[in-house]
GROMACS .gro file of N, CA, C and O in nm:
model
  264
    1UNK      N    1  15.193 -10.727   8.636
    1UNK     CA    2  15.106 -10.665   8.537
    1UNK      C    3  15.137 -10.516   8.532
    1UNK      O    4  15.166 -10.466   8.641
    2UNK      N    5  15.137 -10.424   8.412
    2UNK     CA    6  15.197 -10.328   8.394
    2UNK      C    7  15.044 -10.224   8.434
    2UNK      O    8  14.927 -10.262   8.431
    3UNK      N    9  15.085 -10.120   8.461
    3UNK     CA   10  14.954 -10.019   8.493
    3UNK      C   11  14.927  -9.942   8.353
    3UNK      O   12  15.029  -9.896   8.303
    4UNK      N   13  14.836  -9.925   8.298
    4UNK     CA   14  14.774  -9.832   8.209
    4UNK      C   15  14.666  -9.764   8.249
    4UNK      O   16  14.558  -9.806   8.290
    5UNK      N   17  14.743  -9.551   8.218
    5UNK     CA   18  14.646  -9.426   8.237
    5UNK      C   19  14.597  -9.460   8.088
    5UNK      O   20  14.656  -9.485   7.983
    6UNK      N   21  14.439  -9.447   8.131
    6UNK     CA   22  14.415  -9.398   8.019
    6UNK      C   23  14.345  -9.228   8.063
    6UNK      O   24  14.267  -9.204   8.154
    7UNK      N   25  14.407  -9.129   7.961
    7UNK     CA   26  14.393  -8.976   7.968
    7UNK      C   27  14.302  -8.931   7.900
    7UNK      O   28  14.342  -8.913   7.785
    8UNK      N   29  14.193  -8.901   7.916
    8UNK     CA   30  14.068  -8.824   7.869
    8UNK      C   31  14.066  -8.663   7.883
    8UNK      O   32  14.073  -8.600   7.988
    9UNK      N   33  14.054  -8.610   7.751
    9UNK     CA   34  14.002  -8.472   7.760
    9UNK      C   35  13.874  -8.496   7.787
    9UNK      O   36  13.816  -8.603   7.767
   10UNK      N   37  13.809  -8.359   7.851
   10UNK     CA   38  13.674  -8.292   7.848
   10UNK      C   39  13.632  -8.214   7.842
   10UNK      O   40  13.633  -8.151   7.947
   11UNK      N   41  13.579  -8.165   7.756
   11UNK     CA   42  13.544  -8.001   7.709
   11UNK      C   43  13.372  -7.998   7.693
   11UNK      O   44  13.325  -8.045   7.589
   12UNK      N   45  13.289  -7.949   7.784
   12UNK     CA   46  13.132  -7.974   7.729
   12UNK      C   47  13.083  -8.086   7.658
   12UNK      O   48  13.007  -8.072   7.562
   13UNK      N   49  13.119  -8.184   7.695
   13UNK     CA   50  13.086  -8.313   7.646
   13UNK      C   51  12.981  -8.395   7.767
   13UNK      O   52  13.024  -8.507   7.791
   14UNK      N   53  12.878  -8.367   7.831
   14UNK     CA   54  12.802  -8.379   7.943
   14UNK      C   55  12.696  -8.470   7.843
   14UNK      O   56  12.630  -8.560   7.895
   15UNK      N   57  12.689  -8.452   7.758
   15UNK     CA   58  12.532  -8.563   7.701
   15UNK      C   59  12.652  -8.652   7.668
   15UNK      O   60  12.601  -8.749   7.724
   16UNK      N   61  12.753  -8.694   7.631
   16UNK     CA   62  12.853  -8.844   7.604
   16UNK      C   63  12.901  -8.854   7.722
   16UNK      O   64  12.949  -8.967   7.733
   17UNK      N   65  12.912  -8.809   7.795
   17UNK     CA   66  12.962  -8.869   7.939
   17UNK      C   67  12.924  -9.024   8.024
   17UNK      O   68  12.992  -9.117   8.065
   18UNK      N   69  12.786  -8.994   8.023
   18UNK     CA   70  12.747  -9.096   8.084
   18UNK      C   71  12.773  -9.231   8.011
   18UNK      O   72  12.816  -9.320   8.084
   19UNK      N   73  12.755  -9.263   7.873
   19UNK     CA   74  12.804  -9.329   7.763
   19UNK      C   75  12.986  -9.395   7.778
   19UNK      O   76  13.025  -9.509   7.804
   20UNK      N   77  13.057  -9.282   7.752
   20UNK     CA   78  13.184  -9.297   7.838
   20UNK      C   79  13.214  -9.392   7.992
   20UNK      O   80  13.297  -9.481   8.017
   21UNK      N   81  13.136  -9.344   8.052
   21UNK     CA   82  13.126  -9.414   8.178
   21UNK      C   83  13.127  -9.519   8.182
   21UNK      O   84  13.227  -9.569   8.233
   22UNK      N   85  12.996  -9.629   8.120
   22UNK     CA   86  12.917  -9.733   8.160
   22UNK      C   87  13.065  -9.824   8.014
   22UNK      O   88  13.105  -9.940   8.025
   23UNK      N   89  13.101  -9.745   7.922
   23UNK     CA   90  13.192  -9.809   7.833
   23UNK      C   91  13.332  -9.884   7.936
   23UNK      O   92  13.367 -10.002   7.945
   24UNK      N   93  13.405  -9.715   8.027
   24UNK     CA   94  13.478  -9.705   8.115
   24UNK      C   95  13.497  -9.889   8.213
   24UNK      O   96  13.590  -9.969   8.218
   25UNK      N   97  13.362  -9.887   8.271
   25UNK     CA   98  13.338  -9.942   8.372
   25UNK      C   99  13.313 -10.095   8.296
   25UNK      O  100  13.292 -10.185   8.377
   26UNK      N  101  13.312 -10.118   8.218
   26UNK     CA  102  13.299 -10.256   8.128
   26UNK      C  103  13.400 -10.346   8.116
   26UNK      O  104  13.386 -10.467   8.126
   27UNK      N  105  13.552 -10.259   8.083
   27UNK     CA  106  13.669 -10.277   8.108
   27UNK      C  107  13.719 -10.409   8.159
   27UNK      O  108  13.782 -10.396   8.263
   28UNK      N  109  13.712 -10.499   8.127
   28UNK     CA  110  13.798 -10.631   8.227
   28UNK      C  111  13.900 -10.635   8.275
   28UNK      O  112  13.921 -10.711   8.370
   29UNK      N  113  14.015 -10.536   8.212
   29UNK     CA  114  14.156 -10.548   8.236
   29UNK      C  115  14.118 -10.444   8.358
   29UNK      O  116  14.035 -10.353   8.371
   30UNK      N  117  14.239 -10.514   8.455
   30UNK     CA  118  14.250 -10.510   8.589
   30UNK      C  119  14.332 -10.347   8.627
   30UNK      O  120  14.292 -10.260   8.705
   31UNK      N  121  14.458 -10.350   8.540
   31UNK     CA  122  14.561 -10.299   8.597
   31UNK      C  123  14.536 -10.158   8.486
   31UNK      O  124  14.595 -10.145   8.378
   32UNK      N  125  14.437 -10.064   8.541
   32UNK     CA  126  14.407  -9.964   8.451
   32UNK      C  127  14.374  -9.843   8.556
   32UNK      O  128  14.333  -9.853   8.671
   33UNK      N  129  14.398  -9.743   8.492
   33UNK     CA  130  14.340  -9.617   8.571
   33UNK      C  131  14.295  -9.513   8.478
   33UNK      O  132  14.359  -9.517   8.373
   34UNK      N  133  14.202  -9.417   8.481
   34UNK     CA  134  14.168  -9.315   8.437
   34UNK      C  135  14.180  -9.161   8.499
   34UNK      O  136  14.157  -9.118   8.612
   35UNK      N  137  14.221  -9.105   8.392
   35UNK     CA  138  14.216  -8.973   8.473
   35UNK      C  139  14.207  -8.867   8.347
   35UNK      O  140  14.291  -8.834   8.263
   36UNK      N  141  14.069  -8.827   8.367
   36UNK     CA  142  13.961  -8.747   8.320
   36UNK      C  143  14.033  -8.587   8.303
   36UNK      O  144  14.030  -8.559   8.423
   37UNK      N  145  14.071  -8.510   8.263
   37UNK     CA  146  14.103  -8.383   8.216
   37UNK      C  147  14.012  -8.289   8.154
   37UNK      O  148  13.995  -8.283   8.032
   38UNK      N  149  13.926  -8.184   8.277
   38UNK     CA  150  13.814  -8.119   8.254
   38UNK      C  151  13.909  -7.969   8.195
   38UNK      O  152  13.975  -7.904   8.276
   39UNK      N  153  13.901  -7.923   8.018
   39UNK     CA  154  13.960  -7.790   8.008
   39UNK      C  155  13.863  -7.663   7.984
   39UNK      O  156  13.825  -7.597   7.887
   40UNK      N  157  13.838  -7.665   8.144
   40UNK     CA  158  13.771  -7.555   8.195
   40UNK      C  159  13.631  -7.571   8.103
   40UNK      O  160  13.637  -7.475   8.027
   41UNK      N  161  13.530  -7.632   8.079
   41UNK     CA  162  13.420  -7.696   8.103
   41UNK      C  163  13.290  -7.575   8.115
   41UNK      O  164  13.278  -7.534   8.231
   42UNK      N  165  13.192  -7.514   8.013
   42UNK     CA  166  13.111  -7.420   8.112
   42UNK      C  167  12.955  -7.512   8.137
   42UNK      O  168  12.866  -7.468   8.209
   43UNK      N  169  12.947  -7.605   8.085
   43UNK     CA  170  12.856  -7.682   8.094
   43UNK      C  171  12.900  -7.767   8.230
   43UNK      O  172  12.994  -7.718   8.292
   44UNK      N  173  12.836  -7.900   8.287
   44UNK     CA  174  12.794  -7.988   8.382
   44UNK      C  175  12.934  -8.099   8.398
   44UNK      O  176  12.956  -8.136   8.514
   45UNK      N  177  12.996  -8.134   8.324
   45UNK     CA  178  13.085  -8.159   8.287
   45UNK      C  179  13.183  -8.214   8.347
   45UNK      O  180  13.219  -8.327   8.314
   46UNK      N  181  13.257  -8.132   8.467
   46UNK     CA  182  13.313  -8.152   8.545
   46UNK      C  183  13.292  -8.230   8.668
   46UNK      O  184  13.361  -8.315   8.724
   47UNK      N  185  13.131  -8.152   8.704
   47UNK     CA  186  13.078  -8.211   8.822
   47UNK      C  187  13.032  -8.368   8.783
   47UNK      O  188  12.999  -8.450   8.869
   48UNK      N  189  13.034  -8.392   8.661
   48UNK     CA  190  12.960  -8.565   8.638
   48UNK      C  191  13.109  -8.649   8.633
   48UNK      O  192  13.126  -8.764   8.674
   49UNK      N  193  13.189  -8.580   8.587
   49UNK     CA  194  13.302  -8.622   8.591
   49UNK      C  195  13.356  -8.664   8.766
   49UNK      O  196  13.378  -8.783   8.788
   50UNK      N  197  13.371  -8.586   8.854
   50UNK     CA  198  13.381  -8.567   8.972
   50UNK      C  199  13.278  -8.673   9.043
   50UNK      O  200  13.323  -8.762   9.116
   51UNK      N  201  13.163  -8.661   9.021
   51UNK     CA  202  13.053  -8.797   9.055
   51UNK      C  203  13.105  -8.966   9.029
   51UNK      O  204  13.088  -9.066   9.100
   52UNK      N  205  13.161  -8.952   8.924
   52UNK     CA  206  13.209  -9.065   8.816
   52UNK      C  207  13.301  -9.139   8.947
   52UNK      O  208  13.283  -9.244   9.008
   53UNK      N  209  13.428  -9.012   8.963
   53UNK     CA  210  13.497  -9.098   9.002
   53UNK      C  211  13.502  -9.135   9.156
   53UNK      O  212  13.587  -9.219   9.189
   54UNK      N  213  13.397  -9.068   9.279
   54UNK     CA  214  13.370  -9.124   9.377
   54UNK      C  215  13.268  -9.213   9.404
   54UNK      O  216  13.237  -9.248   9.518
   55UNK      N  217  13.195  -9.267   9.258
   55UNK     CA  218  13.111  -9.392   9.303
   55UNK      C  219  13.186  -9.507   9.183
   55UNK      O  220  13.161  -9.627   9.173
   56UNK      N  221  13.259  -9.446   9.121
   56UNK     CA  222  13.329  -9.596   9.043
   56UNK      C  223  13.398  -9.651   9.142
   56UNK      O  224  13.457  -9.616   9.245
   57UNK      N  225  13.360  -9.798   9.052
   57UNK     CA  226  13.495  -9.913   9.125
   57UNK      C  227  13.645  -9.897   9.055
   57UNK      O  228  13.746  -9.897   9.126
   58UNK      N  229  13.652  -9.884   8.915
   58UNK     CA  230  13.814  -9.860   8.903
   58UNK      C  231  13.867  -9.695   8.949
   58UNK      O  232  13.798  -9.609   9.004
   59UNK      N  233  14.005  -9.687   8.907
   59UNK     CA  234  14.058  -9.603   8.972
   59UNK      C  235  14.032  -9.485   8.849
   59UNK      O  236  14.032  -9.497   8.727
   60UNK      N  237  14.014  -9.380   8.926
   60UNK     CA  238  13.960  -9.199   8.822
   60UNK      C  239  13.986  -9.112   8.931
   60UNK      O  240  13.933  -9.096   9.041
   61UNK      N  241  14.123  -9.039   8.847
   61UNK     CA  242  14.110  -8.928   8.886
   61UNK      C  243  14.065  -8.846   8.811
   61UNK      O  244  14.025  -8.882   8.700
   62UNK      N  245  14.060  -8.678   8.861
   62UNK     CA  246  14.014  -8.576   8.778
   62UNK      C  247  14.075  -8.450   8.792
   62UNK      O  248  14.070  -8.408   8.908
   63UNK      N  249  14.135  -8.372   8.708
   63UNK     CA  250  14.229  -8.309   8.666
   63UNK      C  251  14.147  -8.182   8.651
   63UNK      O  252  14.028  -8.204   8.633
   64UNK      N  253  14.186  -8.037   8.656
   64UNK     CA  254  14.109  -7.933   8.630
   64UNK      C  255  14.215  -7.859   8.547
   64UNK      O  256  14.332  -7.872   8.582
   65UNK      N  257  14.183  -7.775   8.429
   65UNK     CA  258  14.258  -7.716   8.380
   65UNK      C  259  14.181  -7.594   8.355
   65UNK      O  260  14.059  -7.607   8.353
   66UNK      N  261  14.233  -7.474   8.337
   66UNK     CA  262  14.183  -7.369   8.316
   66UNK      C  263  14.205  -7.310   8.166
   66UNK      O  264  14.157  -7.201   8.135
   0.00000   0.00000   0.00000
């Protein structure tokens, strides 16, 4: 089975986040990863992002850009 990133920007998007998430986590296909791209964020953003991906079950990383 082939792996698919899927690549997310995030820019102050903290009220759709959680929305994102519970969509994220619905997912059936197995062979998937995420990795979240916070560009420099002045809202909450990052840190829900960062939450996301140490209590999800699939794989999220999180990326910081300035």
């Amino acid at each position: 089975m082939n792996r698919i990133s899927i690549v997310i920007p995030v820019y102050n998007r903290s009220d759709y986040l959680p929305r994102l998430f519970r969509s994220l986590e619905a997912i059936s296909y197995d062979g998937f990863e995420v990795i979240l791209v916070d560009n420099a964020s002045t809202d909450n953003s990052l840190a829900l992002c960062q939450q996301f991906a140490l209590r999800s079950s699939i794989s999220v990383k999180v990326v910081e850009e300035s």
